[in-house]
C-alpha cells in the first residue's frame, strides 16, 4: 500500500475524541502463552507496581493461579513454560559492583501444583543468572549459563526444578567463552566469545568429546553473526543459520558447525530479510517470519500451513497470526486485527475446530474511529530511498496539516511496520499527520540500508528525519511551520537532537526515556549489556569514529543552547536508558526556560502500568496543544 497527498481521502466528519485512557489500557493478552499440552495459558499483568503472572485454565478460561513475579525495584524480563506445570521467571534489579552500576538478573520457577515460587540458580552473588540454554521437555530440569561477575567467564549448571535443589556444574568456565549453546537433547555443544578483537568458536560433535577451537573470526568479518543464531540438533554437525545470500537478502541456510561453512539454501524472500526461524522438537525448521509492510509467516509444516490458511479464510480481521501453539497441536492462541484495528485474542480448539474469543486488546476503542496508516517512500538528500509510514487524520483536508515526525527506537536493526500503534492513533485522533521514517540503520530492508547507519547517529540518520519533513511539505499535506518530533528511547534522542541541531525547522520536541549523552550511555552499556552485544552495539554507534566525537551529537552537551520547547519525560527505574540521562539534560537546559518535565516514579523503560502510560499521553497532548496546536 502506498499513498500520496493527492490520493489521500477524508471522512465527512471528524471522529470523536478518544480518551487517552483507551489507548493506555494495558492488554495482558499480548504476552499470553500456552502450556506445552495446551491445557493452561500464562500471561503477565502489572497492578499497583506489582507484576503478576496469571495462569488460566483454557477449557473454561478460569484463573487458576496468580503469582507476584516482580515488585519494587525489580522488573520482570521474561517468562516461559517449563513443562506443563512450571513457569520460569527472569527478574532483574539495579545494583553496583565495586561502585559501577550493574544490572543483576535472577531466575525463579513457579510450580503451579504446589503453588511454590523458588529460586532456580546457584548460591552467591550472580550478575547474569537468567541465561537458560536448555529446558527439559517434562520440566524436570534446566541448563543455565551463569556469570558471577562482569569479568568472569560463565559456566553451565544443571538445576533441578523439583524438591531436590542440588545444582551440578555441567560445563566449567572457559577462557574467552561468553555464550554457551546446547543441542535439543541438552548437551552443551558450542561456546563463543570475543578475545583480542576476534570471535573464538569452540565446538564438540558429541557428548564426551573435547571442545575444539574451530574458528577465530575478526570483528569486521560478517561471519561473526552466523554464530549468534545457533540451532544444534543432537547427533548431527549440521544446523541452520539466518544469513545474507548473493541477492543481499537474509535467508535460512543449512550450516556446518565443524567448518563454519554455509550450505544449502532452505528459504529466502527476494524482497525482504527473514526475521526469525522456528524449529520443531527434532531441530528441523517448521516456519520462518519476515516483515514486509506487515509481518508474514511461511510455514514448512504442512499441517500448520493448512491451519493458517483456514484461519485466514474464517476470521473477519484483515490480519491473522498464530501467537502460541501447544506442542501436541491441541490448541492455538490466535490474534486477529489490522493497522487500524487493535484486534483481539482467540482460542482455537484444533480437535473441535471451535474458535472462542478470549478478549479484545483495546476494548473501548471503536476501529471505525481510527486512521489508516499507509506505506510511503522518499528520497534522502544523498539519493538513498527511505521507506516509512504516513497516517493522515480523519475528517481533515490532507493539506497543510500539523505534522509529527515519530522515529522508532532501537535504533539499529529495528523498524516500524504497518501495524496498529497506540501513539500514532492518539496523535492522528487529535488532528496530526504522523510520519514514521525507517531511517538508515533500520532493519528488515537488507544490509545496505542497515550499514548506511553505522556511525551516523545524529548525522545522516538525523538527516533522514529532516528529509522526511521536506518530503511531507513538498507533497503538500504538512505545514512546514507546524512540525514537531516525538519519540521514545532512541526516538526520544532523535527528537531532542532535532530541536538542538536544527531549531529553525521544528516547533517543539517530546522525548520519553531518550538518550541525552552518548558517551555516558556507552559507558553504562558496557556493564549493562553482554560482552558480545556490547561490542556489536559500540561498533554500530561509533563506526570508525572515536568515542569523544559523540559529544558533538549529544543534546546534553549543548543543553544550554536549547531554544525550542521540549517535553522531557523519564521513569526513574529505567534500566535501559538510566534516569541519570534525564537529570543531566534537565540540569544542562534548566536555565533556557524551554523544558516541561515529567518524572514518573517507579517506571522503567517501557510502560508497565496504564496509569503511567496515560500520564505520558496526557502530558504529550497538552504539550502539543500549547506549542503546536492542531486547531
XYZ file of C-alpha atoms in Angstrom:
631
model
C 0.000 0.000 0.000
C 1.355 3.420 -0.950
C -0.085 6.886 -0.639
C 0.445 10.409 -1.925
C -1.263 13.551 -0.703
C -3.345 13.672 -3.884
C -4.667 10.154 -3.238
C -5.498 10.767 0.425
C -9.140 10.567 1.424
C -11.016 12.037 4.346
C -14.227 11.365 6.211
C -17.082 13.833 6.010
C -16.903 14.397 9.761
C -14.150 14.282 12.323
C -14.207 11.187 14.531
C -14.927 11.698 18.241
C -12.021 12.375 20.564
C -10.840 9.066 22.017
C -9.797 9.309 25.673
C -6.156 8.734 26.498
C -7.280 6.011 28.922
C -8.464 3.964 25.954
C -5.016 3.985 24.322
C -3.251 3.331 27.626
C -5.433 0.358 28.539
C -2.854 -2.357 29.164
C -3.717 -5.570 27.396
C -2.490 -8.709 29.112
C -3.236 -10.838 26.084
C -0.142 -9.841 24.126
C 2.038 -11.868 26.491
C -0.216 -14.958 26.533
C 1.486 -18.331 26.065
C 0.004 -21.830 26.051
C 1.444 -24.653 28.117
C 3.009 -27.467 26.044
C -0.129 -29.654 26.433
C -2.461 -26.727 25.696
C -4.458 -27.070 28.933
C -3.264 -23.819 30.507
C -2.084 -20.393 29.421
C 0.001 -17.807 31.218
C 0.280 -14.039 30.812
C 1.515 -11.101 32.858
C -0.226 -8.008 34.183
C 1.092 -5.150 36.329
C -1.186 -3.762 39.021
C -0.184 -1.365 41.780
C 3.501 -1.625 40.984
C 3.477 -5.435 41.151
C 3.961 -7.596 38.068
C 1.777 -10.689 38.281
C 1.866 -13.879 36.272
C -1.688 -15.090 35.698
C -2.335 -18.751 34.880
C -5.685 -19.669 33.316
C -7.359 -22.995 32.640
C -8.069 -22.877 28.928
C -11.220 -25.012 28.760
C -13.324 -22.531 30.762
C -10.932 -19.512 30.892
C -10.885 -19.635 34.695
C -7.994 -18.091 36.653
C -6.080 -20.889 38.396
C -3.078 -19.153 39.921
C -1.631 -15.694 40.403
C 1.969 -15.122 41.436
C 3.800 -11.853 42.041
C 6.851 -12.018 39.798
C 8.348 -8.576 40.425
C 7.724 -5.511 42.552
C 9.570 -2.514 43.913
C 12.966 -2.146 42.266
C 12.795 -5.461 40.406
C 11.493 -5.928 36.861
C 10.169 -8.963 35.026
C 12.382 -9.561 31.978
C 10.589 -12.603 30.532
C 8.692 -15.763 31.389
C 8.318 -19.156 29.704
C 6.843 -22.570 30.363
C 8.991 -25.417 31.688
C 6.854 -28.467 31.113
C 3.112 -28.262 31.732
C 3.129 -27.270 35.400
C 6.039 -24.888 35.917
C 6.881 -21.396 34.716
C 10.333 -19.821 34.614
C 10.555 -16.118 35.532
C 13.518 -13.861 34.833
C 13.718 -10.771 37.041
C 16.305 -8.015 37.125
C 17.348 -5.302 39.526
C 19.773 -2.415 39.572
C 22.908 -2.761 41.649
C 26.553 -1.828 41.974
C 29.707 -3.840 41.549
C 32.649 -2.076 43.199
C 30.965 1.279 42.574
C 29.889 0.613 38.974
C 26.207 0.330 38.043
C 25.294 -3.240 37.061
C 22.013 -4.912 36.099
C 21.614 -8.170 38.035
C 19.363 -10.930 36.676
C 17.874 -13.838 38.604
C 15.805 -16.859 37.627
C 12.834 -18.163 39.589
C 10.453 -21.035 38.976
C 6.796 -21.267 39.936
C 5.215 -24.678 40.497
C 1.506 -24.441 39.691
C 0.593 -27.604 41.610
C 2.412 -26.811 44.861
C 1.968 -23.013 44.492
C 5.664 -22.626 45.299
C 7.874 -19.864 43.915
C 11.527 -20.770 44.309
C 14.955 -19.538 43.221
C 16.334 -21.507 40.269
C 20.002 -20.637 40.399
C 23.275 -21.022 42.226
C 24.278 -19.639 45.586
C 26.199 -16.412 45.921
C 26.186 -13.090 44.144
C 25.406 -13.552 40.441
C 25.453 -10.817 37.793
C 23.797 -12.812 34.990
C 21.649 -15.644 36.281
C 18.849 -15.994 33.723
C 20.583 -17.291 30.575
C 18.613 -20.519 30.083
C 20.178 -22.601 27.309
C 18.006 -25.711 27.658
C 14.707 -26.748 29.254
C 13.843 -30.420 29.688
C 10.611 -31.305 27.869
C 8.996 -32.585 31.085
C 10.114 -29.519 33.040
C 12.288 -31.582 35.404
C 15.466 -29.521 34.960
C 17.131 -26.686 33.068
C 20.641 -25.816 31.970
C 21.678 -22.335 32.995
C 24.696 -20.313 31.889
C 25.773 -18.392 34.996
C 28.110 -15.387 35.142
C 29.149 -14.431 38.674
C 30.803 -11.057 37.993
C 31.098 -8.752 34.956
C 34.621 -10.098 34.470
C 34.128 -13.854 34.942
C 33.586 -16.328 32.130
C 30.197 -18.043 32.603
C 29.786 -21.703 33.482
C 26.854 -24.025 32.749
C 24.965 -25.642 35.617
C 22.138 -28.190 35.710
C 19.333 -27.071 38.017
C 16.528 -29.462 39.031
C 13.051 -27.944 39.117
C 11.856 -30.343 41.804
C 12.131 -30.785 45.549
C 15.761 -31.746 45.023
C 17.541 -28.421 44.527
C 21.128 -29.608 44.179
C 22.873 -27.952 41.238
C 25.555 -29.663 39.168
C 28.253 -27.992 37.080
C 27.932 -29.321 33.521
C 30.461 -27.090 31.769
C 33.119 -25.158 33.633
C 34.015 -21.647 32.556
C 36.435 -21.463 29.669
C 38.765 -18.636 28.754
C 37.097 -16.333 26.168
C 33.709 -18.160 26.083
C 30.861 -15.776 26.904
C 27.966 -17.635 25.265
C 27.139 -21.336 25.642
C 24.720 -23.312 23.435
C 23.156 -26.748 23.956
C 21.545 -29.071 21.422
C 17.917 -30.205 21.546
C 18.774 -33.037 23.954
C 20.519 -30.822 26.484
C 24.151 -31.485 25.554
C 26.456 -28.454 25.617
C 27.982 -28.375 22.142
C 29.075 -24.808 21.348
C 30.780 -21.874 23.037
C 31.604 -18.470 21.568
C 33.257 -15.311 22.824
C 35.425 -12.348 21.965
C 39.120 -12.120 22.768
C 41.787 -9.895 21.211
C 39.228 -8.487 18.733
C 38.383 -11.947 17.394
C 35.344 -14.158 17.864
C 36.506 -17.549 19.074
C 34.266 -20.537 18.374
C 34.593 -23.816 20.307
C 32.622 -26.895 19.255
C 32.187 -30.592 20.023
C 30.400 -33.092 17.770
C 29.059 -35.365 20.504
C 28.924 -35.668 24.288
C 32.247 -36.596 25.812
C 34.308 -35.018 23.058
C 36.715 -32.269 23.988
C 35.733 -28.765 22.910
C 37.853 -27.732 19.933
C 38.619 -24.264 18.654
C 37.082 -24.401 15.172
C 37.212 -20.733 14.185
C 38.739 -17.354 15.033
C 36.955 -14.553 13.212
C 37.939 -10.895 13.043
C 35.391 -8.389 14.293
C 34.684 -6.894 10.862
C 34.092 -10.324 9.280
C 30.385 -10.799 8.524
C 30.654 -14.455 9.578
C 30.564 -13.383 13.235
C 26.788 -13.147 13.104
C 26.347 -16.770 11.941
C 27.157 -17.961 15.409
C 24.524 -15.751 17.015
C 21.699 -17.911 15.649
C 22.989 -21.326 16.630
C 20.494 -24.179 16.312
C 22.112 -27.525 17.031
C 20.495 -30.942 16.602
C 21.627 -33.948 18.606
C 23.611 -36.469 16.579
C 24.431 -34.025 13.806
C 27.004 -31.395 12.933
C 24.520 -29.720 10.632
C 22.450 -26.792 11.823
C 20.783 -23.688 10.462
C 21.654 -20.000 10.270
C 19.999 -16.817 9.102
C 22.484 -15.044 6.859
C 22.724 -12.899 3.749
C 22.856 -14.623 0.370
C 24.108 -13.497 -3.017
C 20.928 -11.460 -3.517
C 21.761 -9.382 -0.394
C 18.710 -10.697 1.477
C 18.852 -12.646 4.739
C 17.639 -16.211 4.233
C 17.629 -19.503 6.113
C 20.564 -21.776 5.214
C 21.991 -25.042 6.397
C 25.248 -24.742 8.290
C 28.198 -26.995 9.167
C 29.457 -26.320 12.686
C 32.704 -28.183 12.226
C 33.832 -25.985 9.337
C 31.764 -22.814 9.728
C 30.586 -23.216 6.146
C 27.176 -22.015 4.970
C 25.439 -24.698 2.957
C 22.172 -25.276 1.115
C 19.506 -22.561 0.993
C 16.307 -23.551 2.821
C 14.231 -20.414 2.193
C 14.605 -16.780 1.256
C 12.354 -13.952 0.084
C 13.663 -11.878 -2.795
C 12.309 -8.615 -1.335
C 12.636 -8.912 2.441
C 15.058 -10.180 5.076
C 13.936 -13.070 7.254
C 13.465 -12.108 10.898
C 13.245 -15.452 12.642
C 13.117 -19.204 12.127
C 11.042 -21.690 14.159
C 12.054 -25.267 14.810
C 10.303 -28.458 15.881
C 11.405 -30.821 18.606
C 13.595 -32.670 16.111
C 15.549 -29.500 15.371
C 14.156 -29.134 11.864
C 12.638 -25.813 10.693
C 8.840 -25.565 10.672
C 8.410 -21.865 9.741
C 10.121 -18.530 9.149
C 8.953 -14.967 9.695
C 9.679 -11.931 7.601
C 8.300 -8.424 7.705
C 7.120 -6.823 4.505
C 4.888 -3.864 5.277
C 3.486 -6.168 7.943
C 4.581 -9.450 9.495
C 4.321 -12.650 7.427
C 4.879 -16.307 8.304
C 5.890 -19.006 5.816
C 5.040 -22.490 7.068
C 7.080 -25.543 6.083
C 4.979 -27.905 8.197
C 2.034 -28.978 6.011
C -0.430 -29.377 8.885
C 0.317 -25.961 10.375
C 0.231 -24.414 6.917
C -3.261 -25.853 6.429
C -4.459 -24.435 9.760
C -3.018 -20.995 8.999
C -4.843 -20.966 5.671
C -8.155 -21.935 7.277
C -7.809 -19.201 9.898
C -7.119 -16.575 7.231
C -10.338 -17.554 5.458
C -12.510 -17.980 8.557
C -11.638 -14.845 10.527
C -13.038 -11.446 9.531
C -9.989 -9.419 10.568
C -7.549 -8.112 7.996
C -4.579 -9.828 9.606
C -4.374 -13.144 11.454
C -1.389 -14.523 13.371
C -0.763 -17.667 15.421
C 0.577 -16.301 18.709
C 1.180 -19.517 20.639
C 0.718 -23.205 19.921
C 0.549 -26.285 22.112
C 3.290 -28.762 21.290
C 0.714 -31.518 20.885
C -1.258 -29.365 18.422
C -4.358 -29.422 20.621
C -4.879 -25.666 20.803
C -3.649 -22.358 19.418
C -3.835 -18.761 20.537
C -4.688 -16.610 17.533
C -4.649 -12.832 17.119
C -6.813 -11.019 14.604
C -6.627 -7.290 13.848
C -5.047 -4.786 11.479
C -3.193 -1.473 11.103
C -6.340 0.435 12.138
C -7.738 -2.257 14.430
C -6.140 -3.241 17.777
C -7.728 -6.657 17.364
C -8.405 -9.441 19.811
C -7.220 -12.805 21.058
C -8.948 -16.087 20.184
C -8.554 -19.647 21.437
C -8.709 -22.330 18.762
C -9.523 -25.895 19.763
C -7.936 -27.811 16.910
C -9.860 -31.028 17.554
C -13.341 -29.477 17.511
C -12.287 -26.615 15.208
C -14.010 -24.240 17.601
C -12.756 -20.649 17.807
C -13.622 -18.716 21.005
C -12.961 -15.054 21.759
C -10.719 -14.568 24.783
C -10.625 -10.771 24.826
C -10.101 -7.505 22.925
C -6.755 -5.710 23.018
C -8.316 -2.243 23.384
C -11.942 -2.910 24.333
C -13.100 0.739 24.477
C -11.757 1.752 21.046
C -14.033 1.643 18.003
C -11.881 0.713 14.966
C -14.019 2.868 12.653
C -12.785 5.933 14.551
C -9.142 5.142 13.792
C -6.964 6.407 10.928
C -5.326 4.035 8.481
C -1.540 4.183 8.033
C -0.087 3.764 4.551
C 3.367 2.887 3.247
C 5.448 5.649 1.664
C 8.950 6.131 0.257
C 11.003 9.296 -0.053
C 14.481 10.128 -1.283
C 17.088 11.407 1.160
C 19.488 14.187 0.165
C 22.194 11.708 -0.825
C 19.850 9.704 -3.062
C 19.074 6.886 -0.609
C 15.465 5.653 -0.679
C 13.947 5.782 2.803
C 10.753 3.792 3.482
C 8.235 4.753 6.107
C 4.574 5.093 7.063
C 2.173 8.011 6.905
C -1.049 8.306 8.906
C -3.411 11.148 7.991
C -6.164 12.195 10.396
C -9.786 11.511 9.530
C -12.144 14.371 8.837
C -9.494 16.904 7.831
C -8.347 18.053 4.438
C -4.977 16.485 3.656
C -3.314 19.853 3.153
C -1.048 21.947 5.392
C -1.631 19.717 8.405
C 0.394 19.908 11.606
C 2.985 17.132 11.367
C 4.519 14.827 13.963
C 7.676 13.000 12.916
C 7.791 9.840 15.040
C 11.132 7.983 14.721
C 11.297 4.464 16.134
C 13.575 3.334 18.941
C 16.473 0.923 18.720
C 17.826 2.261 16.508
C 19.808 -0.458 14.700
C 18.033 -3.438 13.187
C 14.622 -2.179 14.360
C 11.896 -0.811 12.110
C 8.326 0.388 12.111
C 5.776 -1.744 10.282
C 2.246 -1.368 9.013
C 0.598 -2.261 12.309
C -1.662 -0.803 14.944
C 0.181 1.710 17.158
C -1.434 3.438 20.156
C 0.691 6.572 19.948
C 0.184 7.003 16.200
C -3.573 6.651 16.567
C -3.698 9.021 19.556
C -1.903 11.732 17.595
C -3.970 11.192 14.444
C -7.143 11.295 16.507
C -6.089 14.727 17.769
C -5.669 16.015 14.200
C -1.974 15.462 13.456
C -0.420 13.837 10.406
C 2.095 11.258 11.662
C 5.184 10.254 9.688
C 7.306 7.268 10.775
C 10.575 7.133 8.780
C 12.551 3.886 8.719
C 15.789 5.853 8.580
C 19.144 4.307 7.617
C 20.247 1.767 10.209
C 16.750 0.280 10.366
C 16.392 -3.481 9.944
C 14.459 -5.645 7.525
C 15.450 -3.913 4.278
C 18.763 -5.655 3.716
C 22.293 -4.919 4.846
C 22.773 -1.911 2.587
C 20.298 0.352 4.413
C 21.410 -1.031 7.765
C 25.119 -0.437 7.127
C 24.478 3.111 5.929
C 23.515 3.909 9.513
C 26.718 2.670 11.122
C 28.403 5.579 12.898
C 25.687 8.001 11.692
C 23.726 8.684 14.884
C 22.993 12.399 14.984
C 24.369 12.826 11.487
C 22.982 11.120 8.353
C 20.404 9.233 10.411
C 19.161 12.626 11.578
C 19.330 13.989 8.021
C 16.809 11.305 7.093
C 14.313 12.805 9.554
C 14.856 16.314 8.206
C 14.413 14.972 4.681
C 11.182 13.259 5.751
C 9.873 16.660 6.803
C 10.902 18.202 3.482
C 9.122 15.417 1.589
C 5.923 15.891 3.614
C 5.976 19.637 2.987
C 6.694 19.187 -0.728
C 3.781 16.730 -1.009
C 1.532 19.441 0.374
C -0.041 17.738 3.360
C 2.314 19.204 6.013
C 2.703 22.824 7.111
C 6.440 23.479 7.432
C 5.830 25.910 10.283
C 3.969 23.289 12.353
C 6.320 20.317 12.670
C 7.374 18.621 15.919
C 9.379 15.459 16.614
C 8.189 12.936 19.190
C 9.802 9.660 20.206
C 10.833 7.166 22.866
C 14.259 5.721 23.647
C 16.392 6.386 20.532
C 13.361 8.164 19.090
C 13.424 10.402 22.169
C 17.068 11.181 21.477
C 16.261 11.992 17.845
C 13.510 14.369 19.000
C 15.864 16.196 21.373
C 18.613 16.366 18.762
C 16.200 17.668 16.122
C 15.433 20.876 18.051
C 19.043 21.187 19.242
C 20.667 20.741 15.840
C 18.008 22.372 13.657
C 15.791 24.666 15.766
C 14.871 26.613 12.624
C 12.977 23.545 11.341
C 10.944 22.399 14.307
C 8.475 23.987 16.690
C 8.967 21.540 19.536
C 10.103 18.076 20.636
C 8.900 15.452 23.120
C 11.139 12.700 24.462
C 10.248 9.673 26.539
C 13.311 7.895 28.004
C 15.607 9.429 25.410
C 19.398 9.237 25.387
C 20.877 12.682 26.067
C 24.608 11.927 26.360
C 26.126 9.188 24.221
C 29.495 8.970 25.921
C 27.902 8.195 29.295
C 25.384 5.902 27.620
C 28.100 3.713 26.121
C 29.907 3.646 29.442
C 26.732 2.394 31.109
C 26.042 -0.149 28.334
C 29.468 -1.672 28.836
C 28.182 -3.010 32.160
C 24.511 -3.456 31.259
C 24.878 -5.496 28.049
C 26.522 -8.850 27.485
C 30.087 -8.709 26.200
C 29.213 -9.735 22.623
C 26.125 -7.494 22.434
C 28.077 -4.513 23.730
C 30.822 -4.970 21.127
C 28.274 -5.042 18.331
C 26.420 -2.025 19.761
C 29.572 0.086 20.106
C 30.555 -0.771 16.545
C 27.151 0.344 15.273
C 27.131 3.597 17.221
C 30.741 4.619 16.641
C 31.539 3.209 13.208
C 35.140 4.302 12.628
C 34.860 7.365 14.880
C 36.369 7.881 18.326
C 34.093 7.985 21.330
C 34.858 11.649 22.027
C 33.141 12.607 18.766
C 29.815 11.539 20.296
C 29.893 14.754 22.343
C 29.200 16.587 19.091
C 25.812 14.837 18.717
C 24.715 14.685 22.375
C 21.848 17.061 23.306
C 23.016 17.348 26.916
C 26.357 18.792 25.828
C 24.503 21.619 24.061
C 21.615 21.854 26.517
C 22.311 25.496 27.342
C 21.624 26.445 23.713
C 18.100 24.974 23.641
C 15.693 27.437 22.017
C 12.593 25.331 21.321
C 10.044 23.881 23.782
C 10.845 20.348 24.923
C 8.791 17.815 26.885
C 11.407 15.769 28.729
C 9.969 12.632 30.337
C 11.526 9.602 32.000
C 10.879 6.845 34.539
C 13.292 6.719 37.458
C 13.569 2.897 37.378
C 14.688 2.754 33.749
C 17.394 0.116 33.403
C 17.907 0.544 29.656
C 18.432 4.318 29.491
C 19.229 5.282 33.092
C 17.393 8.134 34.793
C 20.721 9.919 35.052
C 20.363 10.791 31.355
C 17.164 12.716 32.180
C 18.786 14.529 35.100
C 21.814 15.544 33.052
C 19.648 17.078 30.321
C 17.424 18.761 32.877
C 20.398 20.353 34.604
C 22.063 21.386 31.336
C 18.955 23.101 29.919
C 17.134 24.302 33.037
C 18.130 27.956 32.546
C 16.725 28.077 28.997
C 13.122 28.097 30.182
C 12.234 25.613 27.418
C 11.714 22.439 29.451
C 8.468 20.814 30.514
C 9.371 17.935 32.817
C 7.598 14.639 33.500
C 9.221 12.345 36.057
C 7.298 9.108 36.635
C 8.303 7.382 39.840
C 8.783 3.637 39.720
C 8.510 3.351 35.926
C 11.026 1.613 33.692
C 11.984 1.991 30.056
C 8.627 0.750 28.773
C 5.300 1.418 30.408
C 4.309 -1.282 32.852
C 1.110 0.313 34.147
C -1.669 2.041 32.265
C -1.685 4.975 34.693
C 1.906 5.777 33.732
C 1.262 5.498 30.016
C -1.798 7.722 30.403
C 0.338 10.284 32.251
C 2.707 10.396 29.258
C -0.146 10.689 26.766
C -1.849 13.424 28.784
C 1.386 15.381 29.101
C 2.161 14.923 25.394
C -1.259 16.059 24.174
C -1.254 19.085 26.496
C 2.286 19.996 25.406
C 1.428 19.743 21.698
C -1.830 21.657 22.156
C 0.187 24.504 23.638
C 3.191 24.537 21.294
C 1.860 23.026 18.062
C -1.953 23.064 18.183
C -3.845 21.054 15.582
C -6.763 23.520 15.611
